[in-house]
Amino acid sequence: MDTWLLHRMRELRDLQGVIGLATWDQETYLPAKAGPARASQLSTLRGLYHERLVDPRLGDALAQAATQTDLSEDARAMVRVLTRERDRQVRVPGALVKALAEAQGRSLHAWREARTQKRFSLFQPHLACVLELRREQADAYGHDGERYDALLEGYEPGMRVARLTPVLTALREQLIPMVATLASAQRALPALFDGRRYPQDAQWAFTMRLLKDVGFDLEAGRQDLSIHPFTGGTHALDVRLTTHVDESNPLPALFSTIHEAGHGLYEQGFSPEHHATPLAAAPSMGLHESQSRLWENLVGRSRPFWEHYYPHLRAAFPEALADVDVDTFHGVINHVAPSFIRIDADEVTYNLHIALRYELELLLIRDALPLDELPAAWNERMRHYLGITPPDDTRGVLQDIHWAWGEFGYFPTYTLGNLYAASLHRAARRALPDLEGHVSRGELLPLRDWLRTHVHAHGFRTPAEERVRDITGQGLTDADFLAYLRDKYGALSGVAL
Ligand SMILES: [Zn+2]
C-alpha cells in the first residue's frame, strides 16, 4: 500500500491514542481546577483528528487504493474500514455537528437537573432537540427508510433493525416468564453487606491478582480507580482499566475488574502488524461487550470459578466472610430479582431493561411516540416485563445518561454482547473440553488464548456477526444464551425453566 496512506493511518491512530490518554486522565487523576482546560485540549485534538480524516487527499488516496488489485486481504480491509469511517464523517455538515455538540451540552445539564428534581418535564424539550438533530444526522448518513439503522451503524456496523427486532422480541418473550418463575422460586439469602467491612487494600490486591491470572499484561496496561469503571488507553500496548472500590461491598470491584479485563484483553490481543492501522479495533460495540460479559458472567459468576477463588476471597476478608460458605456466596452473586436500575440488574433481568429501551428509542427515532407520553410508556413496559413500577422518573426514564447524550442505537449492543458471549463460550467449551476443570483450578489462560486466536487477533477485519458465525457456525441467536440461563438458574433454583 501507498506509504503516504500508511503514514496517514498511523497519524490518525496516534491522535486517537493521545485523545485516549487525555480522556483516561480526565476520569482518574485530573486536578479539579483543570476541567475547563482539559475540555478545551480535547476539543482541539478532536478537531485535528476530524480535519485529518475528512482531508480530501485522504479521500483520493483511499479511492485510489480501493481500485488496486494487488493489495493483501488485510490492506483491503484497512482501506474499507477507514473509507467507511471517513464517509460517515464527510456526510454530516459542519453546522449539524456543531448544533449537536451544543444541544448535547444543554441536554446533559437539563438531564442532571431533572434527575435532582425527579421531573422528566424539565428534560423533555432538550431531549426533543437532541432527537430532532439525531434524525437529521441519520438522514445525512443515509439509510433505506429506517433512520435508526443509520445510527445503529455507528455502534454495530452491519446490524439492522429488521435483523435485530425479531431476535430481541423472541428473547423478551422467553425471559418474562423465566424472571417470574425465578422470583418466586429462589431461597432466601443472608445479607453479606450489612455492616460488614471489606478493606480497600485487600480488595485492590484481590483485583490485581485476578488481572494477572486472567492474563492481562500489566506491562502493557494498568489498573486505576474511577467512579464509573471503564477501559481506555492509548494503544494495544497501553491499555488502561479502572475499577471502583466500595468498602461495604466487594462485588463492584470484583466484577468491574473482571468485566473491564475482558475489554482490556480484547485491546491487548490485536495483532502487532495491525497496531498502527484501523484494524486494531473491535468490529462492533456488541462484540467488544461480548468479551467483558463472557469473563464477568459466564466465567466470573460460575461455580467452578469460585471453587478456586472463594477460599482466597475468604482469606482476604476473614472477618466479613467468616460465616459465609461458597454456596451462599455463589447464590448471592447470582440472585435474580426485578429491579428498577439497569446497571444493578442481574444477568436474567438485564436484557428486559434493554428490550424496553430499544423498543422506546426505536419509536422515538421514528417519531412515533409523543415525548410527553415517554415516562408512562416506560413505566407500562416495566410493569409488563418485570412486574414493578418505578416510584419516580429518576428510577425510571431518567436513569441513564445515554439519551441525554443523544446516544440512540447504543443500548442494543449490550444485549448483543450477552448473546454473542453465550455463543462464543459454548464454542470455547467444545474446543476446550476441560474448560470447567481449568477454571476450577484458576487456570484462565487457555480460555484467554482461545479468545485471542479466534476473536481478538482478527481486529476489525470482518463484521461482528460474520466473525461469530465463522467461530460458532451460526450468527446472532438467543438459543445459546437461553440454554445457558436455563441450565444455570434451573440448577440454582431447583425448578425447571
Ligand atoms: Zn462493558
Short mmCIF file of C-alpha atoms and ligand atoms in Angstrom, two decimals:
data_model
loop_
_atom_site.label_atom_id
_atom_site.label_comp_id
_atom_site.label_asym_id
_atom_site.label_seq_id
_atom_site.Cartn_x
_atom_site.Cartn_y
_atom_site.Cartn_z
CA MET A 1 0.00 0.00 0.00
CA ASP A 2 0.93 3.61 -0.66
CA THR A 3 3.34 4.89 2.07
CA TRP A 4 1.51 8.23 2.31
CA LEU A 5 -1.71 6.37 3.14
CA LEU A 6 0.04 4.15 5.71
CA HIS A 7 1.58 7.24 7.28
CA ARG A 8 -1.82 8.96 7.49
CA MET A 9 -3.32 5.85 9.10
CA ARG A 10 -0.56 5.95 11.72
CA GLU A 11 -1.16 9.66 12.37
CA LEU A 12 -4.86 9.04 12.92
CA ARG A 13 -4.07 6.21 15.37
CA ASP A 14 -1.59 8.43 17.21
CA LEU A 15 -4.14 11.21 17.57
CA GLN A 16 -6.69 8.70 18.84
CA GLY A 17 -4.11 7.47 21.33
CA VAL A 18 -3.40 10.92 22.73
CA ILE A 19 -7.15 11.64 22.92
CA GLY A 20 -7.47 8.34 24.80
CA LEU A 21 -4.76 9.36 27.27
CA ALA A 22 -6.30 12.79 27.93
CA THR A 23 -9.74 11.21 28.40
CA TRP A 24 -8.46 8.50 30.75
CA ASP A 25 -6.63 11.12 32.81
CA GLN A 26 -9.79 13.27 32.93
CA GLU A 27 -11.62 10.38 34.65
CA THR A 28 -8.81 9.36 37.02
CA TYR A 29 -6.18 11.90 38.12
CA LEU A 30 -7.12 15.30 36.68
CA PRO A 31 -6.94 18.04 39.35
CA ALA A 32 -10.36 19.60 39.99
CA LYS A 33 -9.45 23.03 38.63
CA ALA A 34 -8.10 21.64 35.34
CA GLY A 35 -11.53 20.60 33.96
CA PRO A 36 -12.13 23.51 31.54
CA ALA A 37 -8.52 23.42 30.24
CA ARG A 38 -8.79 19.68 29.56
CA ALA A 39 -12.15 20.11 27.80
CA SER A 40 -10.51 22.69 25.52
CA GLN A 41 -7.47 20.45 24.87
CA LEU A 42 -9.71 17.53 23.95
CA SER A 43 -11.84 19.67 21.69
CA THR A 44 -8.69 20.85 19.84
CA LEU A 45 -7.36 17.29 19.47
CA ARG A 46 -10.72 16.00 18.20
CA GLY A 47 -10.83 18.88 15.75
CA LEU A 48 -7.38 17.90 14.44
CA TYR A 49 -8.46 14.29 14.11
CA HIS A 50 -11.58 15.33 12.17
CA GLU A 51 -9.56 17.62 9.89
CA ARG A 52 -7.06 14.86 9.12
CA LEU A 53 -9.87 12.37 8.49
CA VAL A 54 -12.04 14.44 6.13
CA ASP A 55 -8.97 15.80 4.25
CA PRO A 56 -9.77 15.39 0.51
CA ARG A 57 -6.26 13.98 -0.09
CA LEU A 58 -7.14 11.07 2.19
CA GLY A 59 -10.38 10.56 0.24
CA ASP A 60 -8.40 10.42 -3.02
CA ALA A 61 -5.78 8.05 -1.60
CA LEU A 62 -8.47 5.68 -0.28
CA ALA A 63 -10.39 5.76 -3.57
CA GLN A 64 -7.17 5.02 -5.45
CA ALA A 65 -6.23 2.17 -3.09
CA ALA A 66 -9.70 0.66 -3.47
CA THR A 67 -9.03 0.16 -7.21
CA GLN A 68 -5.66 -1.59 -6.65
CA THR A 69 -5.88 -5.30 -7.35
CA ASP A 70 -2.55 -6.27 -5.79
CA LEU A 71 -3.39 -5.39 -2.18
CA SER A 72 -3.30 -8.04 0.55
CA GLU A 73 -6.53 -9.00 2.26
CA ASP A 74 -5.51 -7.01 5.37
CA ALA A 75 -4.68 -3.93 3.31
CA ARG A 76 -8.07 -4.13 1.58
CA ALA A 77 -9.76 -4.38 4.99
CA MET A 78 -7.82 -1.30 6.22
CA VAL A 79 -8.99 0.69 3.21
CA ARG A 80 -12.58 -0.49 3.65
CA VAL A 81 -12.71 0.32 7.40
CA LEU A 82 -11.17 3.78 7.06
CA THR A 83 -13.29 4.63 4.00
CA ARG A 84 -16.43 3.73 5.94
CA GLU A 85 -15.45 5.91 8.90
CA ARG A 86 -14.47 8.80 6.64
CA ASP A 87 -17.64 8.61 4.52
CA ARG A 88 -19.81 8.85 7.61
CA GLN A 89 -17.92 11.92 8.85
CA VAL A 90 -17.89 13.64 5.46
CA ARG A 91 -21.66 13.29 5.01
CA VAL A 92 -22.59 15.28 8.13
CA PRO A 93 -22.46 19.07 7.56
CA GLY A 94 -20.23 21.02 9.96
CA ALA A 95 -23.20 23.14 11.10
CA LEU A 96 -25.05 20.00 12.20
CA VAL A 97 -22.01 18.68 14.11
CA LYS A 98 -21.79 22.00 15.95
CA ALA A 99 -25.55 22.15 16.66
CA LEU A 100 -25.45 18.59 18.03
CA ALA A 101 -22.50 19.28 20.33
CA GLU A 102 -24.24 22.36 21.75
CA ALA A 103 -27.58 20.56 22.14
CA GLN A 104 -25.84 17.63 23.88
CA GLY A 105 -24.24 20.01 26.38
CA ARG A 106 -27.58 21.67 27.20
CA SER A 107 -29.38 18.33 27.30
CA LEU A 108 -26.86 16.81 29.71
CA HIS A 109 -27.22 19.78 32.02
CA ALA A 110 -31.05 19.61 31.91
CA TRP A 111 -30.96 15.85 32.48
CA ARG A 112 -28.91 16.30 35.69
CA GLU A 113 -31.33 18.98 36.92
CA ALA A 114 -34.38 16.85 36.02
CA ARG A 115 -32.89 13.90 37.96
CA THR A 116 -32.34 16.06 41.04
CA GLN A 117 -35.93 17.27 40.90
CA LYS A 118 -37.29 13.88 39.73
CA ARG A 119 -39.19 15.64 36.94
CA PHE A 120 -38.98 14.42 33.34
CA SER A 121 -40.76 17.55 32.06
CA LEU A 122 -37.60 19.63 32.74
CA PHE A 123 -35.61 17.37 30.40
CA GLN A 124 -38.29 16.89 27.73
CA PRO A 125 -37.67 19.97 25.49
CA HIS A 126 -33.91 19.23 25.43
CA LEU A 127 -34.48 15.59 24.57
CA ALA A 128 -36.78 16.75 21.74
CA CYS A 129 -33.99 18.93 20.37
CA VAL A 130 -31.31 16.20 20.54
CA LEU A 131 -33.71 13.70 18.93
CA GLU A 132 -34.51 16.02 16.05
CA LEU A 133 -30.80 16.62 15.36
CA ARG A 134 -30.03 12.89 15.53
CA ARG A 135 -32.83 12.25 13.00
CA GLU A 136 -31.23 14.86 10.73
CA GLN A 137 -27.86 13.21 11.26
CA ALA A 138 -29.33 9.79 10.36
CA ASP A 139 -30.67 11.28 7.12
CA ALA A 140 -27.24 12.76 6.40
CA TYR A 141 -25.56 9.36 6.93
CA GLY A 142 -28.16 7.79 4.62
CA HIS A 143 -30.50 4.79 5.10
CA ASP A 144 -33.21 2.75 3.36
CA GLY A 145 -36.14 4.37 5.14
CA GLU A 146 -35.20 3.25 8.68
CA ARG A 147 -33.33 6.12 10.34
CA TYR A 148 -32.45 4.00 13.35
CA ASP A 149 -30.31 1.79 11.07
CA ALA A 150 -28.04 4.73 10.27
CA LEU A 151 -27.50 5.41 13.99
CA LEU A 152 -27.09 1.72 14.90
CA GLU A 153 -24.39 1.53 12.22
CA GLY A 154 -22.25 3.86 14.37
CA TYR A 155 -22.09 1.29 17.19
CA GLU A 156 -22.82 -2.02 15.50
CA PRO A 157 -21.67 -1.87 11.85
CA GLY A 158 -23.73 -4.13 9.63
CA MET A 159 -26.60 -4.66 12.08
CA ARG A 160 -30.10 -3.59 11.02
CA VAL A 161 -33.46 -3.15 12.77
CA ALA A 162 -35.00 -5.83 10.56
CA ARG A 163 -32.39 -8.33 11.79
CA LEU A 164 -32.34 -7.23 15.42
CA THR A 165 -36.02 -6.77 16.33
CA PRO A 166 -37.17 -10.40 15.85
CA VAL A 167 -34.25 -11.69 17.98
CA LEU A 168 -34.80 -9.20 20.81
CA THR A 169 -38.58 -9.72 20.78
CA ALA A 170 -38.28 -13.52 20.93
CA LEU A 171 -35.72 -13.23 23.74
CA ARG A 172 -38.05 -10.90 25.67
CA GLU A 173 -40.94 -13.36 25.39
CA GLN A 174 -38.76 -16.16 26.82
CA LEU A 175 -37.34 -14.03 29.63
CA ILE A 176 -40.59 -12.60 31.05
CA PRO A 177 -41.91 -15.96 32.37
CA MET A 178 -38.39 -17.06 33.40
CA VAL A 179 -37.97 -14.00 35.63
CA ALA A 180 -41.42 -14.51 37.17
CA THR A 181 -40.65 -18.18 37.96
CA LEU A 182 -37.22 -17.39 39.45
CA ALA A 183 -38.54 -14.51 41.55
CA SER A 184 -40.81 -16.91 43.43
CA ALA A 185 -38.52 -19.98 43.48
CA GLN A 186 -35.24 -18.66 44.91
CA ARG A 187 -34.25 -19.36 48.50
CA ALA A 188 -33.72 -16.52 50.97
CA LEU A 189 -30.09 -15.37 51.24
CA PRO A 190 -28.22 -13.69 54.07
CA ALA A 191 -27.23 -10.03 53.76
CA LEU A 192 -23.47 -10.01 53.13
CA PHE A 193 -23.14 -6.26 53.03
CA ASP A 194 -24.91 -5.12 56.23
CA GLY A 195 -22.32 -3.55 58.44
CA ARG A 196 -19.53 -5.86 57.19
CA ARG A 197 -16.31 -4.19 56.14
CA TYR A 198 -14.13 -5.13 53.15
CA PRO A 199 -10.93 -3.05 53.40
CA GLN A 200 -9.86 -1.23 50.26
CA ASP A 201 -6.28 -2.60 50.26
CA ALA A 202 -7.46 -6.21 50.31
CA GLN A 203 -9.99 -5.53 47.52
CA TRP A 204 -7.31 -3.88 45.42
CA ALA A 205 -4.87 -6.76 45.93
CA PHE A 206 -7.55 -9.29 45.01
CA THR A 207 -8.43 -7.48 41.77
CA MET A 208 -4.75 -7.24 40.79
CA ARG A 209 -4.41 -10.97 41.31
CA LEU A 210 -7.44 -11.54 39.06
CA LEU A 211 -5.89 -9.38 36.33
CA LYS A 212 -2.68 -11.40 36.50
CA ASP A 213 -4.49 -14.77 36.44
CA VAL A 214 -6.71 -13.79 33.51
CA GLY A 215 -3.59 -12.91 31.52
CA PHE A 216 -3.99 -9.14 31.36
CA ASP A 217 -0.45 -7.90 30.65
CA LEU A 218 0.40 -5.35 33.35
CA GLU A 219 3.48 -4.30 31.40
CA ALA A 220 1.18 -3.27 28.54
CA GLY A 221 -1.53 -1.71 30.68
CA ARG A 222 -2.56 -0.75 34.18
CA GLN A 223 -5.49 -0.52 36.57
CA ASP A 224 -6.57 2.59 38.49
CA LEU A 225 -9.64 3.77 40.39
CA SER A 226 -12.54 5.79 38.98
CA ILE A 227 -16.18 6.46 39.93
CA HIS A 228 -17.50 4.69 36.83
CA PRO A 229 -15.25 1.81 35.72
CA PHE A 230 -14.18 1.85 32.07
CA THR A 231 -11.50 0.64 29.66
CA GLY A 232 -9.43 3.21 27.78
CA GLY A 233 -5.82 3.78 26.86
CA THR A 234 -3.61 4.88 24.02
CA HIS A 235 -2.53 1.72 22.20
CA ALA A 236 -2.77 -2.08 22.30
CA LEU A 237 0.37 -1.97 24.46
CA ASP A 238 -1.03 0.72 26.78
CA VAL A 239 -4.49 -0.39 27.92
CA ARG A 240 -5.93 1.43 30.94
CA LEU A 241 -8.60 -0.26 33.07
CA THR A 242 -10.37 1.27 36.02
CA THR A 243 -12.33 -0.28 38.88
CA HIS A 244 -14.44 1.06 41.71
CA VAL A 245 -13.92 0.09 45.37
CA ASP A 246 -16.72 0.24 47.95
CA GLU A 247 -15.58 -0.82 51.44
CA SER A 248 -19.06 -2.04 52.40
CA ASN A 249 -19.37 -4.35 49.38
CA PRO A 250 -16.56 -6.07 47.43
CA LEU A 251 -18.73 -7.07 44.45
CA PRO A 252 -18.45 -3.80 42.45
CA ALA A 253 -14.64 -4.03 42.48
CA LEU A 254 -14.54 -7.77 41.73
CA PHE A 255 -16.97 -7.72 38.85
CA SER A 256 -15.86 -4.36 37.43
CA THR A 257 -12.30 -5.65 37.27
CA ILE A 258 -13.30 -8.92 35.58
CA HIS A 259 -15.60 -7.05 33.17
CA GLU A 260 -13.06 -4.40 32.20
CA ALA A 261 -10.33 -7.06 31.96
CA GLY A 262 -12.49 -8.72 29.27
CA HIS A 263 -12.45 -5.44 27.32
CA GLY A 264 -8.75 -4.97 28.07
CA LEU A 265 -7.74 -8.44 26.84
CA TYR A 266 -9.51 -7.66 23.55
CA GLU A 267 -7.46 -4.46 23.16
CA GLN A 268 -4.20 -6.20 24.07
CA GLY A 269 -4.98 -9.06 21.70
CA PHE A 270 -4.92 -7.16 18.40
CA SER A 271 -2.23 -8.39 16.02
CA PRO A 272 1.02 -6.37 16.28
CA GLU A 273 1.04 -5.83 12.49
CA HIS A 274 -2.32 -4.04 12.84
CA HIS A 275 -1.36 -1.75 15.74
CA ALA A 276 -0.81 1.40 13.67
CA THR A 277 -3.79 0.75 11.37
CA PRO A 278 -7.60 0.99 11.50
CA LEU A 279 -7.73 -2.81 12.03
CA ALA A 280 -6.60 -2.51 15.68
CA ALA A 281 -10.21 -2.17 16.84
CA ALA A 282 -13.23 -4.35 17.50
CA PRO A 283 -15.71 -4.54 14.60
CA SER A 284 -18.59 -3.55 16.90
CA MET A 285 -19.52 -2.47 20.41
CA GLY A 286 -21.55 -5.67 20.78
CA LEU A 287 -18.56 -7.91 20.07
CA HIS A 288 -16.41 -5.84 22.46
CA GLU A 289 -19.08 -6.22 25.12
CA SER A 290 -19.25 -9.97 24.48
CA GLN A 291 -15.70 -10.25 25.83
CA SER A 292 -16.41 -8.33 29.03
CA ARG A 293 -19.67 -10.21 29.67
CA LEU A 294 -18.12 -13.58 28.91
CA TRP A 295 -15.46 -13.07 31.60
CA GLU A 296 -17.75 -11.31 34.06
CA ASN A 297 -20.80 -13.58 33.86
CA LEU A 298 -20.06 -16.89 32.14
CA VAL A 299 -16.72 -17.28 33.93
CA GLY A 300 -16.77 -14.86 36.88
CA ARG A 301 -20.22 -15.82 38.19
CA SER A 302 -19.74 -19.54 37.61
CA ARG A 303 -19.46 -22.22 40.25
CA PRO A 304 -16.08 -23.60 39.01
CA PHE A 305 -14.53 -20.11 39.17
CA TRP A 306 -15.46 -19.66 42.83
CA GLU A 307 -14.42 -23.18 43.73
CA HIS A 308 -10.91 -21.89 43.12
CA TYR A 309 -11.27 -18.26 44.18
CA TYR A 310 -13.64 -18.37 47.13
CA PRO A 311 -11.03 -19.71 49.63
CA HIS A 312 -8.74 -16.84 48.53
CA LEU A 313 -11.56 -14.30 48.87
CA ARG A 314 -12.34 -15.59 52.34
CA ALA A 315 -8.68 -15.34 53.28
CA ALA A 316 -8.69 -11.73 52.06
CA PHE A 317 -11.74 -10.85 54.18
CA PRO A 318 -11.56 -13.29 57.11
CA GLU A 319 -13.92 -11.33 59.38
CA ALA A 320 -16.59 -10.30 56.89
CA LEU A 321 -16.86 -13.75 55.28
CA ALA A 322 -16.26 -15.93 58.37
CA ASP A 323 -19.81 -17.32 58.40
CA VAL A 324 -20.32 -17.44 54.60
CA ASP A 325 -19.71 -20.63 52.61
CA VAL A 326 -19.11 -20.87 48.86
CA ASP A 327 -22.70 -21.98 48.12
CA THR A 328 -24.09 -18.95 49.87
CA PHE A 329 -21.66 -16.60 48.14
CA HIS A 330 -22.40 -18.15 44.74
CA GLY A 331 -26.16 -17.76 45.44
CA VAL A 332 -25.74 -14.11 46.40
CA ILE A 333 -23.80 -13.18 43.25
CA ASN A 334 -26.44 -14.92 41.10
CA HIS A 335 -29.56 -13.68 42.82
CA VAL A 336 -32.30 -12.84 40.28
CA ALA A 337 -34.79 -10.11 41.18
CA PRO A 338 -36.66 -7.47 39.17
CA SER A 339 -35.21 -4.05 39.95
CA PHE A 340 -35.55 -0.50 38.64
CA ILE A 341 -31.93 0.28 37.77
CA ARG A 342 -30.37 -1.34 34.71
CA ILE A 343 -26.75 -1.17 35.83
CA ASP A 344 -27.60 -3.07 39.05
CA ALA A 345 -29.65 -5.74 37.24
CA ASP A 346 -28.75 -9.45 37.30
CA GLU A 347 -27.96 -11.27 34.05
CA VAL A 348 -31.52 -12.67 33.65
CA THR A 349 -33.49 -9.43 34.06
CA TYR A 350 -30.80 -7.27 32.38
CA ASN A 351 -31.92 -7.91 28.81
CA LEU A 352 -35.51 -6.92 29.64
CA HIS A 353 -34.16 -3.49 30.64
CA ILE A 354 -32.50 -3.35 27.22
CA ALA A 355 -35.60 -4.58 25.33
CA LEU A 356 -37.60 -1.75 26.89
CA ARG A 357 -35.04 0.89 25.92
CA TYR A 358 -34.58 -0.46 22.40
CA GLU A 359 -38.33 -0.51 21.72
CA LEU A 360 -38.80 3.02 23.05
CA GLU A 361 -35.83 4.59 21.28
CA LEU A 362 -36.88 2.99 18.01
CA LEU A 363 -40.32 4.64 18.41
CA LEU A 364 -38.64 7.95 19.31
CA ILE A 365 -36.35 7.98 16.27
CA ARG A 366 -39.34 7.05 14.09
CA ASP A 367 -41.22 9.98 15.67
CA ALA A 368 -43.97 7.52 16.61
CA LEU A 369 -44.18 8.28 20.36
CA PRO A 370 -45.02 11.77 21.67
CA LEU A 371 -42.37 12.74 24.22
CA ASP A 372 -44.86 13.65 26.94
CA GLU A 373 -46.03 10.01 26.84
CA LEU A 374 -42.49 8.61 27.25
CA PRO A 375 -42.44 8.25 31.09
CA ALA A 376 -45.80 6.45 31.06
CA ALA A 377 -44.67 4.19 28.19
CA TRP A 378 -41.51 3.37 30.18
CA ASN A 379 -43.48 2.54 33.35
CA GLU A 380 -46.02 0.46 31.47
CA ARG A 381 -43.27 -1.71 29.98
CA MET A 382 -41.55 -2.07 33.38
CA ARG A 383 -44.85 -3.36 34.76
CA HIS A 384 -45.37 -5.69 31.85
CA TYR A 385 -41.79 -7.06 31.60
CA LEU A 386 -40.62 -7.02 35.24
CA GLY A 387 -43.82 -6.63 37.25
CA ILE A 388 -42.69 -3.44 39.02
CA THR A 389 -43.48 0.28 38.67
CA PRO A 390 -40.76 2.93 39.16
CA PRO A 391 -41.69 5.20 42.09
CA ASP A 392 -40.32 8.26 40.26
CA ASP A 393 -38.72 9.27 36.92
CA THR A 394 -35.18 9.22 38.38
CA ARG A 395 -35.56 5.47 38.94
CA GLY A 396 -37.38 5.22 35.59
CA VAL A 397 -36.91 7.08 32.34
CA LEU A 398 -34.23 9.45 33.70
CA GLN A 399 -31.77 6.81 34.96
CA ASP A 400 -29.37 6.52 32.00
CA ILE A 401 -27.10 9.19 30.57
CA HIS A 402 -27.29 7.71 27.02
CA TRP A 403 -30.37 9.53 25.70
CA ALA A 404 -29.30 12.82 27.30
CA TRP A 405 -26.08 12.48 25.35
CA GLY A 406 -28.01 11.63 22.17
CA GLU A 407 -26.77 8.03 22.06
CA PHE A 408 -29.65 6.29 20.26
CA GLY A 409 -28.66 2.90 18.89
CA TYR A 410 -26.17 2.06 21.66
CA PHE A 411 -28.41 0.13 24.10
CA PRO A 412 -28.98 -2.99 21.96
CA THR A 413 -25.21 -3.59 21.81
CA TYR A 414 -25.37 -4.68 25.49
CA THR A 415 -27.79 -7.50 24.65
CA LEU A 416 -25.79 -8.38 21.53
CA GLY A 417 -22.81 -8.68 23.88
CA ASN A 418 -24.69 -11.11 26.13
CA LEU A 419 -25.91 -13.22 23.21
CA TYR A 420 -22.52 -13.33 21.47
CA ALA A 421 -20.83 -14.12 24.80
CA ALA A 422 -23.00 -17.20 25.35
CA SER A 423 -22.47 -18.45 21.78
CA LEU A 424 -18.69 -17.90 21.97
CA HIS A 425 -18.49 -19.57 25.38
CA ARG A 426 -20.32 -22.61 24.01
CA ALA A 427 -17.84 -22.80 21.14
CA ALA A 428 -14.93 -22.46 23.59
CA ARG A 429 -16.28 -25.37 25.66
CA ARG A 430 -16.40 -27.53 22.55
CA ALA A 431 -12.85 -26.57 21.62
CA LEU A 432 -11.50 -26.89 25.19
CA PRO A 433 -13.22 -29.98 26.64
CA ASP A 434 -11.70 -29.42 30.11
CA LEU A 435 -12.57 -25.71 30.26
CA GLU A 436 -14.55 -26.07 33.51
CA GLY A 437 -11.69 -28.04 35.05
CA HIS A 438 -9.20 -25.33 34.03
CA VAL A 439 -11.40 -22.60 35.52
CA SER A 440 -11.93 -24.56 38.76
CA ARG A 441 -8.11 -24.69 39.16
CA GLY A 442 -7.72 -20.98 38.44
CA GLU A 443 -6.15 -21.71 35.03
CA LEU A 444 -7.67 -18.96 32.92
CA LEU A 445 -5.04 -18.69 30.18
CA PRO A 446 -6.39 -21.48 27.92
CA LEU A 447 -9.65 -19.54 27.50
CA ARG A 448 -7.82 -16.24 27.02
CA ASP A 449 -5.63 -17.79 24.35
CA TRP A 450 -8.61 -19.31 22.54
CA LEU A 451 -10.40 -15.93 22.53
CA ARG A 452 -7.21 -14.21 21.37
CA THR A 453 -6.84 -16.53 18.39
CA HIS A 454 -10.48 -16.59 17.34
CA VAL A 455 -11.71 -13.10 18.26
CA HIS A 456 -9.08 -10.56 19.37
CA ALA A 457 -6.37 -11.09 16.77
CA HIS A 458 -8.86 -10.52 13.92
CA GLY A 459 -9.43 -6.89 14.93
CA PHE A 460 -11.75 -5.06 12.55
CA ARG A 461 -11.10 -7.41 9.60
CA THR A 462 -14.62 -8.89 9.44
CA PRO A 463 -18.02 -7.62 10.69
CA ALA A 464 -19.01 -8.85 14.16
CA GLU A 465 -21.74 -11.27 13.17
CA GLU A 466 -19.60 -12.79 10.43
CA ARG A 467 -16.76 -13.33 12.92
CA VAL A 468 -19.15 -15.06 15.33
CA ARG A 469 -20.57 -17.19 12.51
CA ASP A 470 -17.08 -18.26 11.46
CA ILE A 471 -16.41 -19.45 15.02
CA THR A 472 -19.74 -20.93 16.09
CA GLY A 473 -21.29 -21.96 12.77
CA GLN A 474 -24.23 -19.61 13.32
CA GLY A 475 -24.74 -15.87 13.52
CA LEU A 476 -26.80 -13.91 16.02
CA THR A 477 -29.05 -16.21 18.07
CA ASP A 478 -30.65 -16.22 21.51
CA ALA A 479 -30.54 -20.04 21.73
CA ASP A 480 -27.13 -20.36 23.44
CA PHE A 481 -27.86 -17.60 25.93
CA LEU A 482 -31.26 -19.06 26.87
CA ALA A 483 -29.79 -22.57 27.21
CA TYR A 484 -27.08 -21.15 29.50
CA LEU A 485 -29.67 -19.39 31.69
CA ARG A 486 -31.92 -22.47 31.87
CA ASP A 487 -29.04 -24.73 32.90
CA LYS A 488 -27.52 -22.41 35.45
CA TYR A 489 -30.61 -20.94 37.07
CA GLY A 490 -32.54 -24.21 36.87
CA ALA A 491 -29.78 -25.83 38.95
CA LEU A 492 -29.55 -22.88 41.35
CA SER A 493 -33.29 -22.59 41.98
CA GLY A 494 -34.24 -26.26 41.69
CA VAL A 495 -37.10 -25.55 39.26
CA ALA A 496 -37.37 -26.34 35.55
CA LEU A 497 -37.19 -23.14 33.48
ZN ZN B 1 -18.51 -3.19 29.03
#
